[in-house]
Coordinates of C-alpha atoms in Angstrom, one line a residue:
M278 CA -0.1 0.1 0.0
R279 CA 3.1 2.2 -0.3
P280 CA 5.2 3.7 -3.0
A281 CA 8.2 1.7 -3.7
A282 CA 11.3 3.1 -1.7
L283 CA 14.5 4.1 -3.7
V284 CA 16.5 1.3 -2.4
A285 CA 14.1 -1.2 -3.8
V286 CA 14.5 0.0 -7.5
L287 CA 17.1 -2.6 -8.2
L288 CA 14.8 -5.6 -7.8
L289 CA 12.0 -6.5 -10.1
V290 CA 8.2 -5.5 -9.7
S291 CA 6.3 -4.7 -12.9
A292 CA 3.3 -2.8 -13.8
G293 CA 0.5 -2.4 -16.6
C294 CA -0.2 -4.8 -19.1
G295 CA 1.5 -5.8 -22.4
A296 CA 2.0 -9.0 -24.2
V297 CA 0.1 -11.9 -22.6
G298 CA 0.5 -15.8 -23.0
G299 CA -0.1 -19.2 -21.5
H300 CA -3.5 -18.7 -20.5
A301 CA -5.9 -21.6 -20.9
A302 CA -9.0 -19.4 -20.4
G303 CA -8.4 -16.9 -23.2
P304 CA -5.3 -14.6 -24.0
D305 CA -7.0 -11.5 -22.9
R306 CA -7.3 -11.8 -19.1
F307 CA -4.7 -9.0 -18.4
A308 CA -5.5 -7.2 -21.7
R309 CA -7.3 -4.3 -19.9
C310 CA -4.6 -3.3 -17.2
A311 CA -3.1 -0.6 -19.2
A312 CA -6.1 1.5 -19.7
R313 CA -8.2 0.4 -16.9
P314 CA -6.1 -1.0 -14.1
D315 CA -9.3 -1.6 -11.7
D316 CA -10.4 -4.2 -14.5
C317 CA -7.2 -6.2 -14.6
N318 CA -7.5 -9.6 -13.5
A319 CA -10.9 -8.5 -11.9
G320 CA -13.7 -10.7 -10.6
A321 CA -16.0 -11.7 -8.0
R322 CA -14.5 -13.0 -4.7
R323 CA -15.6 -15.6 -2.3
A324 CA -14.6 -16.4 1.2
G325 CA -11.7 -18.9 1.8
G326 CA -8.6 -20.1 0.2
T327 CA -4.9 -19.7 0.5
F328 CA -2.6 -17.5 -1.8
V329 CA 1.0 -18.5 -1.8
V330 CA 3.7 -15.9 -3.4
A331 CA 7.3 -16.8 -4.0
L332 CA 9.9 -14.4 -2.8
R333 CA 13.6 -14.8 -3.3
A334 CA 14.7 -14.5 0.3
A335 CA 13.4 -13.6 3.6
P336 CA 13.3 -9.9 4.3
P337 CA 16.4 -8.6 5.9
N338 CA 14.2 -6.9 8.7
F339 CA 10.7 -5.3 8.6
N340 CA 11.8 -1.7 8.8
V341 CA 10.8 -0.4 5.1
A342 CA 11.6 3.1 6.2
S343 CA 15.1 2.1 6.6
A344 CA 17.9 1.9 4.0
D345 CA 18.7 -1.6 4.7
G346 CA 15.1 -2.7 5.2
A347 CA 13.4 -1.0 2.0
V348 CA 13.7 -3.8 -0.4
S349 CA 11.2 -5.7 -2.2
E350 CA 11.0 -8.8 0.0
A351 CA 10.2 -6.5 3.1
T352 CA 8.1 -4.1 1.1
T353 CA 6.0 -7.0 -0.4
I354 CA 5.3 -8.4 3.0
M355 CA 4.5 -5.0 4.8
N356 CA 2.3 -3.5 2.2
S357 CA -0.4 -5.6 4.1
L358 CA 0.3 -4.1 7.4
L359 CA 1.3 -0.5 6.9
P360 CA -1.3 2.2 6.2
G361 CA 0.1 4.9 3.8
A362 CA -1.4 8.3 2.7
F363 CA -1.4 7.7 -1.0
T364 CA -1.1 4.6 -3.1
A365 CA 1.0 4.1 -6.0
Q366 CA -1.1 2.6 -8.9
P367 CA 0.2 0.2 -11.6
D368 CA 0.6 3.4 -14.0
G369 CA 2.6 5.1 -11.5
S370 CA 0.0 7.7 -10.3
L371 CA -0.7 8.3 -6.7
V372 CA -4.0 8.1 -5.3
R373 CA -5.4 9.0 -2.0
N374 CA -6.0 6.0 0.5
P375 CA -9.6 6.5 1.4
D376 CA -9.2 3.8 3.9
L377 CA -6.7 6.0 5.9
L378 CA -7.6 9.5 4.8
A379 CA -10.9 11.4 4.4
S380 CA -9.1 14.2 2.6
A381 CA -5.7 15.4 1.9
T382 CA -5.6 19.2 0.7
V383 CA -3.1 21.8 0.0
T384 CA -4.3 24.8 1.8
G385 CA -1.5 27.2 1.5
T386 CA 1.7 27.8 -0.7
A387 CA 3.3 30.4 1.2
P388 CA 4.3 28.5 3.2
Q389 CA 3.1 25.3 1.7
T390 CA 0.5 23.7 3.9
V391 CA -1.1 20.3 3.7
V392 CA -4.0 19.2 5.9
Y393 CA -4.8 15.6 6.2
Q394 CA -8.1 14.3 7.7
I395 CA -7.8 11.0 8.9
A396 CA -10.7 8.6 8.5
P397 CA -12.9 8.1 11.4
A398 CA -12.6 4.4 11.3
A399 CA -8.8 4.2 10.7
T400 CA -7.3 2.3 13.6
W401 CA -4.4 -0.1 14.7
D402 CA -5.6 -3.6 15.3
D403 CA -5.4 -3.0 19.1
G404 CA -8.2 -0.6 18.6
T405 CA -5.9 2.6 19.1
P406 CA -6.8 5.2 16.4
V407 CA -4.4 6.2 13.7
T408 CA -3.6 9.9 14.8
A409 CA -1.3 12.9 14.1
D410 CA 1.2 11.2 16.4
D411 CA 1.9 8.5 13.9
F412 CA 2.6 11.1 11.3
S413 CA 4.9 12.9 13.6
Y414 CA 6.8 9.9 14.4
A415 CA 7.4 9.1 10.7
W416 CA 8.4 12.7 10.0
K417 CA 10.9 12.7 12.9
T418 CA 12.5 9.5 12.2
R419 CA 12.9 10.2 8.5
N420 CA 13.7 14.0 8.3
G421 CA 17.6 13.5 9.1
R422 CA 17.6 16.1 11.9
D423 CA 15.5 14.9 14.8
C424 CA 17.0 11.4 14.6
P425 CA 20.5 11.5 12.7
A426 CA 21.1 8.1 13.7
C427 CA 18.1 6.8 12.2
A428 CA 19.0 5.3 9.0
A429 CA 16.3 6.5 6.9
V430 CA 15.9 5.2 3.3
S431 CA 15.3 8.9 2.1
T432 CA 15.0 12.1 3.9
A433 CA 13.5 13.8 0.7
G434 CA 10.6 15.8 1.6
Y435 CA 10.6 15.0 5.2
E436 CA 13.5 17.3 5.8
Q437 CA 11.6 20.2 4.2
I438 CA 8.9 20.0 6.6
A439 CA 8.8 22.6 9.4
S440 CA 6.3 21.2 11.8
V441 CA 3.5 18.4 11.8
A442 CA 0.6 19.5 14.1
A443 CA -2.3 17.8 15.6
G444 CA -6.0 19.0 15.6
D445 CA -9.4 17.5 16.2
G446 CA -8.1 15.2 18.9
G447 CA -5.3 14.1 16.7
R448 CA -7.5 13.1 13.7
T449 CA -6.4 16.3 11.7
V450 CA -2.9 16.7 10.7
T451 CA -1.6 19.9 9.5
V452 CA 1.8 19.7 7.9
T453 CA 3.8 23.1 7.2
F454 CA 6.8 23.0 5.0
R455 CA 10.1 25.1 5.4
E456 CA 10.5 25.0 1.5
P457 CA 8.0 23.9 -1.0
Y458 CA 7.8 20.2 -1.8
P459 CA 5.8 19.5 -5.0
D460 CA 5.7 15.6 -4.4
W461 CA 4.1 15.9 -1.1
Q462 CA 1.9 13.1 -2.0
S463 CA 4.7 10.5 -1.9
L464 CA 5.3 11.3 2.0
F465 CA 3.8 9.3 4.9
D466 CA 3.8 6.1 2.7
A467 CA 4.5 3.8 5.5
L468 CA 3.1 4.7 9.0
Y469 CA 4.3 2.8 12.1
P470 CA 2.2 2.7 15.3
A471 CA 4.0 5.4 17.2
H472 CA 2.2 4.2 20.6
V473 CA 3.6 0.6 20.0
E474 CA 7.1 1.5 18.7
G475 CA 7.5 4.3 21.3
A476 CA 6.0 2.7 24.1
G477 CA 8.1 3.7 27.5
L478 CA 10.1 5.9 25.4
D479 CA 10.6 9.6 25.1
L480 CA 9.9 10.6 21.3
S481 CA 10.8 14.1 21.9
T482 CA 14.6 12.9 22.3
R483 CA 16.9 11.7 19.9
D484 CA 17.7 8.5 21.9
G485 CA 13.9 7.8 22.1
L486 CA 13.3 8.3 18.5
R487 CA 16.5 6.0 17.7
A488 CA 15.3 3.3 19.9
A489 CA 11.7 3.4 18.6
F490 CA 13.0 3.2 15.0
D491 CA 15.2 0.3 15.9
R492 CA 12.2 -1.7 17.1
Q493 CA 10.7 -1.4 13.6
Y494 CA 13.2 -4.0 12.5
G495 CA 11.7 -6.7 14.4
Q496 CA 8.7 -8.7 13.5
P497 CA 5.6 -6.7 14.0
R498 CA 2.9 -7.9 16.2
W499 CA 0.5 -5.5 15.2
S500 CA -1.3 -4.3 11.9
G501 CA -2.8 -1.1 10.4
G502 CA -3.7 -2.9 7.4
P503 CA -5.8 -5.6 5.9
Y504 CA -3.7 -8.4 7.1
R505 CA -1.3 -9.4 10.1
I506 CA 1.6 -11.7 10.5
S507 CA 0.7 -14.9 12.1
G508 CA 3.7 -16.9 11.5
Y509 CA 7.4 -16.4 10.6
D510 CA 9.9 -18.9 9.7
R511 CA 13.1 -17.2 8.4
D512 CA 14.2 -20.3 6.3
R513 CA 10.9 -21.0 4.9
Q514 CA 8.1 -18.6 4.9
V515 CA 6.0 -15.9 6.3
D516 CA 2.1 -16.3 7.0
L517 CA -0.4 -13.6 7.0
V518 CA -4.2 -13.7 8.2
P519 CA -6.8 -11.2 7.9
N520 CA -6.7 -8.4 10.5
P521 CA -10.0 -8.8 12.4
R522 CA -10.0 -4.9 13.1
W523 CA -9.3 -3.8 9.5
Y524 CA -11.3 -0.6 8.9
G525 CA -11.0 -0.5 5.1
A526 CA -14.1 -0.7 2.5
D527 CA -12.7 -3.9 0.8
K528 CA -12.5 -6.6 3.4
P529 CA -10.1 -9.5 3.0
S530 CA -11.7 -12.8 1.6
L531 CA -8.6 -15.1 1.5
D532 CA -8.0 -17.1 4.9
R533 CA -4.1 -16.8 4.4
I534 CA -1.4 -15.2 2.3
T535 CA 2.0 -17.0 2.5
Y536 CA 5.0 -15.8 1.2
R537 CA 7.3 -18.5 0.5
F538 CA 11.2 -18.1 0.2
L539 CA 12.5 -19.7 -2.8
P540 CA 16.0 -18.5 -3.9
D541 CA 16.1 -19.4 -7.6
Q542 CA 13.8 -19.3 -10.6
A543 CA 14.0 -22.9 -11.5
R544 CA 12.6 -23.8 -8.0
M545 CA 9.8 -21.2 -8.6
L546 CA 8.9 -22.4 -11.9
A547 CA 8.7 -26.2 -10.5
A548 CA 6.7 -24.8 -7.5
L549 CA 4.1 -23.0 -9.6
Q550 CA 3.7 -26.0 -11.9
A551 CA 3.1 -28.4 -8.7
R552 CA 0.6 -25.7 -7.3
Q553 CA 3.0 -25.4 -4.4
I554 CA 2.9 -21.6 -5.1
N555 CA 0.3 -19.4 -6.9
A556 CA 2.4 -16.6 -8.2
F557 CA 5.9 -14.9 -8.6
T558 CA 7.4 -11.9 -10.5
A559 CA 10.5 -12.0 -12.2
S560 CA 12.6 -10.3 -14.7
P561 CA 11.5 -11.9 -18.1
S562 CA 13.9 -13.6 -20.6
Q563 CA 13.2 -15.5 -23.6
D564 CA 13.7 -19.0 -22.1
L565 CA 11.3 -18.1 -19.0
T566 CA 8.5 -17.0 -21.3
D567 CA 8.9 -20.1 -23.4
V568 CA 8.8 -22.4 -20.5
L569 CA 5.8 -20.6 -19.1
H570 CA 4.0 -20.6 -22.3
G571 CA 4.6 -24.5 -22.3
L572 CA 2.8 -24.7 -18.9
A573 CA -0.4 -23.2 -20.4
G574 CA -2.3 -26.6 -20.2
S575 CA -1.4 -26.9 -16.5
G576 CA -3.3 -23.6 -15.9
V577 CA -0.5 -21.3 -15.6
Q578 CA -0.6 -17.9 -17.1
Y579 CA 1.6 -15.1 -17.3
E580 CA 2.0 -11.3 -18.3
V581 CA 4.9 -9.5 -19.7
A582 CA 4.6 -5.6 -19.4
A583 CA 6.4 -2.4 -19.4
G584 CA 5.9 -0.2 -16.2
P585 CA 7.5 2.9 -14.9
V586 CA 11.0 1.5 -14.9
W587 CA 14.0 1.8 -17.4
E588 CA 16.9 0.0 -18.1
R589 CA 20.3 1.5 -17.9
L590 CA 23.9 1.2 -18.5
D591 CA 26.0 3.1 -15.8
L592 CA 29.9 4.1 -16.0
N593 CA 31.7 4.5 -12.8
V594 CA 33.6 7.9 -12.9
R595 CA 35.6 6.9 -10.0
S596 CA 37.2 4.1 -12.0
A597 CA 40.6 5.2 -13.2
A598 CA 40.1 4.7 -17.0
L599 CA 36.4 6.1 -17.0
A600 CA 37.3 9.4 -15.3
D601 CA 38.0 10.5 -19.0
P602 CA 34.8 11.8 -20.3
L603 CA 36.2 11.3 -23.9
L604 CA 36.3 7.6 -23.3
R605 CA 32.9 7.6 -21.8
Q606 CA 31.6 9.2 -24.9
A607 CA 33.3 6.7 -27.1
I608 CA 32.0 3.9 -25.2
F609 CA 28.4 5.1 -25.5
T610 CA 29.0 5.6 -29.0
A611 CA 30.1 2.3 -29.6
V612 CA 27.2 0.8 -27.6
D613 CA 24.3 -0.3 -30.1
V614 CA 21.0 -0.1 -28.0
D615 CA 19.0 -1.0 -30.9
E616 CA 20.9 -4.3 -31.2
I617 CA 20.5 -5.0 -27.4
I618 CA 16.8 -4.3 -27.8
T619 CA 16.5 -6.4 -30.9
Q620 CA 18.5 -9.5 -30.0
A621 CA 18.0 -9.5 -26.1
V622 CA 14.4 -8.1 -25.5
R623 CA 12.1 -7.8 -28.5
G624 CA 11.8 -11.7 -28.8
Y625 CA 9.7 -11.7 -25.5
F626 CA 8.6 -8.2 -25.6
P627 CA 7.9 -6.9 -29.1
A628 CA 6.7 -3.4 -27.8
A629 CA 10.2 -2.5 -26.4
R630 CA 11.4 0.7 -27.7
R631 CA 14.5 2.8 -26.9
L632 CA 14.3 5.4 -24.1
Y633 CA 16.1 8.8 -24.7
S634 CA 15.4 10.6 -21.4
H635 CA 17.0 10.1 -18.0
N636 CA 14.3 11.7 -16.1
L637 CA 10.8 11.2 -17.9
M638 CA 9.3 8.3 -19.4
A639 CA 8.0 8.3 -22.9
G640 CA 4.6 9.5 -23.0
A641 CA 4.8 11.5 -19.8
P642 CA 4.1 15.2 -19.8
G643 CA 7.2 17.2 -20.7
Y644 CA 9.0 14.0 -22.0
Q645 CA 11.5 15.1 -24.5
E646 CA 14.0 12.9 -26.6
V647 CA 16.9 14.6 -24.8
V648 CA 19.7 12.2 -25.6
R649 CA 18.7 12.2 -29.4
Q650 CA 18.7 16.0 -29.3
V651 CA 22.1 16.5 -27.5
A652 CA 24.1 13.4 -28.3
P653 CA 22.5 11.4 -31.0
E654 CA 25.8 9.4 -31.4
Q655 CA 25.2 7.8 -28.0
G656 CA 23.8 4.5 -28.1
S657 CA 24.2 4.4 -32.0
G658 CA 26.8 1.6 -32.3
D659 CA 28.9 3.7 -34.4
A660 CA 32.4 2.2 -34.1
D661 CA 34.0 4.4 -36.5
A662 CA 32.6 7.6 -34.9
A663 CA 33.8 6.1 -31.5
R664 CA 37.3 5.4 -32.7
K665 CA 37.3 9.1 -34.2
I666 CA 36.7 10.3 -30.7
L667 CA 39.4 8.1 -29.1
T668 CA 42.1 9.2 -32.0
Q669 CA 41.5 12.8 -31.2
A670 CA 41.7 12.3 -27.5
G671 CA 45.1 10.4 -27.9
Y672 CA 44.0 7.0 -27.7
A673 CA 45.2 4.2 -30.1
I674 CA 44.4 0.5 -30.8
A675 CA 47.6 -1.6 -30.9
G676 CA 47.5 -5.1 -31.3
G677 CA 43.6 -5.0 -30.9
R678 CA 44.0 -3.4 -27.5
L679 CA 43.1 0.4 -26.7
A680 CA 45.9 2.3 -25.1
H681 CA 46.3 6.1 -24.1
N682 CA 49.7 7.5 -24.5
G683 CA 51.1 3.9 -24.7
V684 CA 49.5 2.8 -21.5
P685 CA 46.8 0.1 -22.2
V686 CA 43.3 0.6 -20.8
P687 CA 42.6 -2.1 -18.4
E688 CA 39.8 -4.7 -18.8
L689 CA 36.5 -3.3 -17.6
R690 CA 34.1 -5.1 -15.4
L691 CA 30.5 -5.2 -16.2
R692 CA 28.4 -5.9 -13.3
F693 CA 24.7 -6.9 -13.1
T694 CA 22.5 -9.2 -10.9
G695 CA 23.4 -12.8 -11.5
G696 CA 20.8 -15.2 -13.1
N697 CA 19.2 -12.4 -15.0
D698 CA 19.2 -13.9 -18.6
T699 CA 18.4 -10.7 -20.4
R700 CA 21.3 -8.9 -18.7
Q701 CA 23.5 -11.8 -19.6
A702 CA 22.7 -11.5 -23.1
S703 CA 22.9 -7.7 -23.1
G704 CA 26.4 -7.9 -21.4
R705 CA 27.5 -10.2 -24.2
L706 CA 26.5 -7.9 -26.6
I707 CA 28.1 -5.0 -24.9
H708 CA 31.3 -6.9 -24.7
R709 CA 31.4 -7.6 -28.4
Q710 CA 30.3 -3.9 -29.3
L711 CA 33.2 -2.5 -27.2
A712 CA 35.8 -5.1 -28.7
R713 CA 35.3 -3.1 -31.8
I714 CA 37.1 -0.1 -30.4
G715 CA 39.7 -2.1 -28.5
L716 CA 38.1 -2.3 -24.9
G717 CA 38.1 -5.5 -23.1
V718 CA 35.1 -6.1 -21.0
R719 CA 34.6 -9.0 -18.5
L720 CA 31.0 -9.9 -17.5
D721 CA 31.0 -10.1 -13.7
P722 CA 27.5 -10.9 -12.3
T723 CA 26.8 -10.5 -8.5
G724 CA 24.2 -11.5 -6.1
D725 CA 24.1 -8.1 -4.5
L726 CA 24.3 -5.5 -7.2
A727 CA 23.0 -2.8 -4.8
A728 CA 26.0 -3.2 -2.5
A729 CA 28.3 -3.3 -5.7
L730 CA 26.9 -0.1 -6.7
A731 CA 27.1 1.5 -3.2
G732 CA 30.6 0.5 -3.1
Y733 CA 31.6 1.8 -6.6
D734 CA 32.9 -1.9 -7.1
Y735 CA 32.1 -1.9 -10.9
D736 CA 33.1 -0.2 -14.0
L737 CA 30.1 -0.7 -16.0
A738 CA 26.7 -1.7 -14.5
L739 CA 23.4 -3.0 -15.9
F740 CA 20.4 -2.4 -13.9
G741 CA 16.7 -1.1 -13.9
W742 CA 15.4 1.9 -12.1
V743 CA 11.9 2.7 -11.1
S744 CA 10.8 6.2 -12.1
G745 CA 8.7 7.2 -9.1
P746 CA 5.4 9.0 -9.2
G747 CA 7.1 12.4 -8.2
L748 CA 9.4 14.5 -10.3
G749 CA 11.8 15.1 -7.3
T750 CA 13.7 11.8 -7.3
P751 CA 16.1 12.8 -10.0
R752 CA 17.8 14.7 -7.3
E753 CA 18.5 11.6 -5.3
M754 CA 19.9 10.0 -8.7
W755 CA 22.0 12.6 -10.1
A756 CA 23.0 15.1 -7.5
A757 CA 26.6 14.9 -6.1
D758 CA 25.4 14.0 -2.7
G759 CA 22.4 11.9 -4.0
G760 CA 21.6 8.9 -2.1
G761 CA 21.0 6.9 -5.4
N762 CA 23.9 8.4 -7.4
H763 CA 26.4 5.8 -7.3
T764 CA 28.4 6.8 -10.6
G765 CA 30.7 9.2 -8.8
W766 CA 29.5 12.2 -11.1
G767 CA 28.3 15.6 -10.1
D768 CA 28.0 18.8 -11.6
P769 CA 27.3 22.3 -10.0
D770 CA 24.9 23.5 -12.7
S771 CA 23.1 19.9 -12.5
D772 CA 22.9 20.2 -8.9
A773 CA 21.4 23.8 -9.0
L774 CA 18.7 22.7 -11.5
L775 CA 17.8 19.6 -9.4
K776 CA 17.4 21.5 -6.2
Q777 CA 15.1 23.9 -7.9
V778 CA 13.2 20.9 -9.4
A779 CA 12.7 19.6 -5.8
R780 CA 11.0 22.7 -4.8
E781 CA 9.3 24.0 -8.1
L782 CA 5.4 23.7 -7.9
D783 CA 4.8 24.7 -11.4
P784 CA 4.8 21.5 -13.3
Q785 CA 5.6 23.2 -16.8
R786 CA 8.6 24.7 -15.2
R787 CA 9.7 21.7 -13.5
T788 CA 9.9 19.6 -16.6
D789 CA 11.7 22.4 -18.2
E790 CA 14.2 22.3 -15.6
L791 CA 14.4 18.5 -15.7
N792 CA 15.1 18.4 -19.4
R793 CA 17.7 21.0 -18.9
Q794 CA 19.4 19.1 -16.3
D795 CA 19.2 15.9 -18.7
A796 CA 21.2 17.7 -21.2
I797 CA 24.0 18.4 -18.8
L798 CA 24.1 14.7 -17.8
T799 CA 23.9 13.4 -21.3
Q800 CA 26.9 15.4 -22.4
A801 CA 28.8 14.0 -19.6
A802 CA 28.3 10.4 -20.9
V803 CA 27.8 8.9 -17.4
V804 CA 24.4 6.9 -17.8
L805 CA 23.0 5.6 -21.1
P806 CA 19.1 5.0 -21.0
L807 CA 18.4 1.9 -23.0
Y808 CA 14.6 1.1 -23.0
Q809 CA 11.5 1.1 -20.8
R810 CA 11.9 -2.5 -19.4
P811 CA 9.2 -5.1 -18.8
G812 CA 8.7 -7.3 -15.8
L813 CA 6.8 -10.6 -15.7
L814 CA 3.9 -11.9 -13.4
A815 CA 3.3 -15.7 -13.5
L816 CA 0.2 -16.7 -11.9
S817 CA -1.6 -20.3 -11.2
G818 CA -4.7 -21.0 -9.9
N819 CA -8.3 -19.3 -10.1
Y820 CA -7.5 -16.2 -8.4
V821 CA -8.9 -12.6 -9.0
N822 CA -7.5 -9.1 -8.6
V823 CA -3.8 -10.0 -8.5
R824 CA -1.9 -7.4 -10.5
D825 CA 1.8 -6.6 -10.7
N826 CA 2.6 -3.1 -9.7
L827 CA 6.0 -1.9 -10.3
A828 CA 5.5 1.4 -8.4
A829 CA 4.4 -0.4 -5.1
G830 CA 4.7 -3.9 -5.4
L831 CA 2.6 -7.1 -6.1
S832 CA 0.9 -6.7 -2.7
Y833 CA -0.4 -3.1 -2.9
N834 CA -4.0 -4.3 -3.0
T835 CA -4.1 -7.6 -0.8
Q836 CA -7.6 -6.7 0.5
Q837 CA -8.8 -7.3 -3.1
W838 CA -7.3 -10.6 -3.7
G839 CA -9.5 -13.5 -3.7
L840 CA -10.4 -16.8 -4.8
A841 CA -13.0 -17.3 -7.8
G842 CA -14.8 -20.3 -9.2
P843 CA -16.7 -23.1 -7.6
T844 CA -13.6 -25.0 -6.0
P845 CA -11.0 -23.9 -3.8
L846 CA -7.5 -24.5 -4.9
T847 CA -5.3 -26.0 -2.0
P848 CA -1.8 -26.2 -2.8
S849 CA 0.1 -29.4 -2.6
A850 CA 2.7 -30.0 0.0
P851 CA 6.3 -28.7 -1.0

């Protein structure tokens, strides 16, 4: 029920609808998703049933507001427990959560003021109402000032709040900003119960806030959502059952939701076919979609769809060789994005198209093909043009190896998540493309790409990035001190534009500023956008209202999941 946190962007969740295959009851079950997400996989529910979803691992902890807990496994589980002010939809838009909030209104702009009216029925499962205290607690643990030791996933927006005030017995929350924050709807996405986490602590002190924040890491014994955790085995699974005090309009119909930990795709496929699990999300590949298509007769269906996420090739500016912008320009000129899309993606996702912006998705208001306008050679695969750049910069190819002033350029490591067939295929193509200009590239997959990026343990990196519902996230990605910027690059003019974007309330001026910043980034040849990337949802069993959602996670609407048809499906024993 919460927008995806920035740290989760390296992990797959998908949105929308696209090519569909392997559905015995007709090929269009998901076909309405893109235009009308509420119709996607929709149908009447009946009481009963268990729904089993495969996750690759147990969550590292249950604190999704923390930098080390905001990963897809934790988010998927906690979506069913944590109330949030706005919910990210499959198309990436944010919609007010009517179960929690009766209204959320901007009442002033100088200073910017937002008033939240909490719905009268909104309560925690111990009967305690959700109040302004929960909003204030979230703000103080995530703004970087009141609790510097709280390792918040992001302070964006929260650090710009001057005060969070209570009214109407705590049911009205007035948030006043020190600086304008246009993406205010992305805030308060994961509320923890202040009265539980702060029990016996002084939340007016840094020590009290830190102790309460640390409690969020543990398994919650409470819920403010449609389900609550009933059992947890870190080596096997976590079980959720309906929250009997759930106040929302949609009442859960399933008896149980189980998240089972299966570390590899082969085990997920086998479990899906045996009906030991009912769903998983994955990064699609030709091999995977071929296997799923072959399982159509066993009641398996799947969806490959693009959502608000894009595939990118990053260069580490801190790498000795890649500190030279001319070498980076030559690399991006030699990389052939169309060849990557054609050979590695289009076979299972025919709608794949190249992306030419670092900040906006194709079709979004203000989208411009900045890369094509500013540096049309980037991504062209023009080896001759790349060699010309290198020659003018003092590089030469001798014995098939690129050297600068007689010193060979070292072999470059290309990092990506291991087990991802599409990135493996893309990496092979990049290896071949860069060999044409005398560069050696070694494919170096990893089980923890986030750590590799954060530690600058790479030369080149392939991964996907979620374009969040707000337009302020580029500051996290591209600013010299941005928490999501692991390229080592920064530029003062870019930083100034990004700072302005983060507080600009006029949407037209914001997109203009984003495109101007994009031009600076493009010229620096640090990140090459590839394509709007697809995700995959595989589903087995007669269930309704199960929709992948890249922006918030598969579990954003678990209160609507349910069993359809005359006979409940009972998964076989693993």
